[in-house]
Amino acid sequence: MPDDLRYERGRKQLHQMMGEVGDQALDNIAGISPDMARYIAEFVFGDVHSRPGLDLKTREIAAVVSLVTRGGAEPQLRAHLHGALNVGCTEQEIVELMIEMAVYAGFPAALNGLYAAREIFAERAAKAAR
Amino acid sequence: MPDDLRYERGRKQLHQMMGEVGDQALDNIAGISPDMARYIAEFVFGDVHSRPGLDLKTREIAAVVSLVTRGGAEPQLRAHLHGALNVGCTEQEIVELMIEMAVYAGFPAALNGLYAAREIFAERAAKAAR
Amino acid sequence: MPDDLRYERGRKQLHQMMGEVGDQALDNIAGISPDMARYIAEFVFGDVHSRPGLDLKTREIAAVVSLVTRGGAEPQLRAHLHGALNVGCTEQEIVELMIEMAVYAGFPAALNGLYAAREIFAERAAKAAR
Amino acid sequence: MPDDLRYERGRKQLHQMMGEVGDQALDNIAGISPDMARYIAEFVFGDVHSRPGLDLKTREIAAVVSLVTRGGAEPQLRAHLHGALNVGCTEQEIVELMIEMAVYAGFPAALNGLYAAREIFAERAAKAAR
Amino acid sequence: MPDDLRYERGRKQLHQMMGEVGDQALDNIAGISPDMARYIAEFVFGDVHSRPGLDLKTREIAAVVSLVTRGGAEPQLRAHLHGALNVGCTEQEIVELMIEMAVYAGFPAALNGLYAAREIFAERAAKAAR
Amino acid sequence: MPDDLRYERGRKQLHQMMGEVGDQALDNIAGISPDMARYIAEFVFGDVHSRPGLDLKTREIAAVVSLVTRGGAEPQLRAHLHGALNVGCTEQEIVELMIEMAVYAGFPAALNGLYAAREIFAERAAKAAR
């Protein structure tokens, strides 16, 4: 597939998963490195996240879990918490994931995941209330 | 809930998720530290994994993703690959998760996840063929 | 042991180790997930930290070292620096631990530990001066 | 660029950097997941490592340093130690990198890097002696 | 070599690599732990970074890559981005390293590296414009 | 202090803490990089571990905890488990540390710590029985 088709597919997939938060993050990245932004559109969203083998909800759950386990990746965690909620996760499911992470990644990682989730939940509630 | 009920519930949950591999791992751990084995039954499986908020398949996907991201936890990764397959993941879904991990945890972590998956798939195929 | 006894024991243990900082952190967590707060009281403090096999000072040293090694867990590190000082660590011992961490976790991790320690020392000095 | 051109460019780049060790690793990966192998050829080597902005020696130094810092990625570290030596690093430079890693990633990570380097040096010396 | 010669050599090496940013960071550290500051001068810069086996540009590239891979070490990453630029890296080379890190440490780590790089580039541009 | 005094002090300190296991590991390292071995003697043991501010038992506890948290550093963990037992830790205290690590570093890291501890305990029991 030519790169421009992968790019277009990726931008659509990014928008479907992460909404305006994702579009803005990508434009932001393009301001530092247009090639990095292009790889994210083409490879991350156009190739990987467009694959049919996993539904989007599972893809976002995996992203959130990986970011909580790694730690120190708050901007990406916040973006993927939005993504997870956009594609059908409930807030309660996200809290459940954080509780499970206490077991696998330790309580400190899980608590930082919970704090990030609380902020995103509040942001979205404030926006919905407007 | 008294500890013996949590323990019983946890052992059942462990068996449902991870089968004999899980039972043996727990007995193995009890040989070093009976208290650690008890906490795994009571807390990990009796408290956390018995919670209703996430289906078992999602719980095992989260465990696998966390272990691949962390790296250096092959025995646990192998056990939870069995667990994921036991509760309904397909081999193809596990391969998809590893491909997604190339994005979030890097290609080296993803490849080590794929190598572990290949071994577990082969083990189960050999057992099924007998 | 029934959960309410574990909970009570855990809250007492938490208070003994981490003082009001710990009580507030737990109430804070309960505002996002009451169950997560309950597990921290019951399991982390009621089960694990109430065990007789290690004195509280060694327990807090281990927590601080683990958090410095992991990195990216500043809120927990700050809480456990308070904890360590509450149960008998001196400031000099904490500085020594950070110097040792340069060897095992690398200088960047050790320096972030030192910066966190400086803040906590200053906070406590300011409070003591009032 | 169409995917088949990216793939071809990537396989050439892989071979130039990592020789037969790299070709075999990729075929090995294709036996588990043909798509993962394809992404490695297309994206990792066809897109990223084919970029003109860094010479191959610096690219391999960066790969080695990242793998030593992460830890738990021995197969990839071994492959990239071969790669580094193939594209012009000397053994002494690799030892220097490991010594520097004692500072940034800690002595344990650095020592595991040195042990891996020793094995690769011995393997290549044995092969050269034949 | 006596410690005072190692210390002097280290302070010079630190200044050559990291300029005033480095001098200030060391004085800052000395305010918490004079011994830690001394070890950084003596061991990190007087012993390790004064070794002849790698040029300073490669040393700073390795430091940057290790810090991006670890994550959660922003103050050190910022200091070594200055260092890398001081000893001859171009901004474009640093962006290339971050793109390569998407492969080895994952896209989230690479993006945090890019964000830090953008800040340092802007800081230096603002200073140069004065 | 001249380097040869630091070296001598370090070798003595290493022997006191880690016994023959430590002496052999250092000779082993010297076979790959004499300078790395020298830095371990001079800096790690001659400078850091010779400092008076922490007793040797606490130093080895901190090393073990850091290595368990990091993961993927089995040779170093094994060496420091010997060290901890040599300078006065009991086996039960080490098991307690691993149980505590389930909280801070996650159950997988803690279990790998327990497995390593079991091996070292068995090795020492076998040697004592001869």
PDB file of N, CA and C in Angstrom, chain E residues 3 18 33 37 40 59 72 84 91 103 116 118 121:
ATOM      1  N   ASP E   3      42.392  11.800  45.066  1.00  0.00           N
ATOM      2  CA  ASP E   3      41.031  12.250  44.833  1.00  0.00           C
ATOM      3  C   ASP E   3      40.960  13.694  44.358  1.00  0.00           C
ATOM      4  N   MET E  18      28.975  19.917  29.702  1.00  0.00           N
ATOM      5  CA  MET E  18      27.617  20.376  29.986  1.00  0.00           C
ATOM      6  C   MET E  18      27.537  21.864  30.318  1.00  0.00           C
ATOM      7  N   SER E  33      23.926  16.788  49.297  1.00  0.00           N
ATOM      8  CA  SER E  33      24.925  15.814  49.713  1.00  0.00           C
ATOM      9  C   SER E  33      26.262  16.143  49.060  1.00  0.00           C
ATOM     10  N   ALA E  37      27.900  14.876  45.261  1.00  0.00           N
ATOM     11  CA  ALA E  37      28.465  15.793  44.258  1.00  0.00           C
ATOM     12  C   ALA E  37      29.925  15.427  43.967  1.00  0.00           C
ATOM     13  N   ILE E  40      30.141  12.396  41.757  1.00  0.00           N
ATOM     14  CA  ILE E  40      29.797  12.717  40.371  1.00  0.00           C
ATOM     15  C   ILE E  40      31.008  13.360  39.685  1.00  0.00           C
ATOM     16  N   ARG E  59      29.582   9.770  23.830  1.00  0.00           N
ATOM     17  CA  ARG E  59      29.235   9.646  25.258  1.00  0.00           C
ATOM     18  C   ARG E  59      27.898  10.314  25.558  1.00  0.00           C
ATOM     19  N   GLY E  72      11.182   8.930  33.075  1.00  0.00           N
ATOM     20  CA  GLY E  72      11.065   9.445  34.438  1.00  0.00           C
ATOM     21  C   GLY E  72      12.320  10.111  34.956  1.00  0.00           C
ATOM     22  N   ALA E  84      24.769  17.110  24.859  1.00  0.00           N
ATOM     23  CA  ALA E  84      24.927  16.578  23.502  1.00  0.00           C
ATOM     24  C   ALA E  84      25.107  17.714  22.497  1.00  0.00           C
ATOM     25  N   GLU E  91      20.757  19.403  16.280  1.00  0.00           N
ATOM     26  CA  GLU E  91      19.371  19.161  16.691  1.00  0.00           C
ATOM     27  C   GLU E  91      18.769  18.033  15.861  1.00  0.00           C
ATOM     28  N   VAL E 103      11.516   2.592  18.102  1.00  0.00           N
ATOM     29  CA  VAL E 103      11.689   1.164  17.827  1.00  0.00           C
ATOM     30  C   VAL E 103      12.109   0.393  19.076  1.00  0.00           C
ATOM     31  N   ALA E 116      11.010  16.791  25.357  1.00  0.00           N
ATOM     32  CA  ALA E 116      12.126  17.384  26.099  1.00  0.00           C
ATOM     33  C   ALA E 116      13.086  18.089  25.142  1.00  0.00           C
ATOM     34  N   ARG E 118      12.404  19.438  22.249  1.00  0.00           N
ATOM     35  CA  ARG E 118      11.812  20.695  21.773  1.00  0.00           C
ATOM     36  C   ARG E 118      12.017  21.823  22.778  1.00  0.00           C
ATOM     37  N   PHE E 121      15.710  22.888  22.700  1.00  0.00           N
ATOM     38  CA  PHE E 121      16.005  23.637  21.468  1.00  0.00           C
ATOM     39  C   PHE E 121      15.466  25.072  21.599  1.00  0.00           C
TER      40      PHE E 121
END
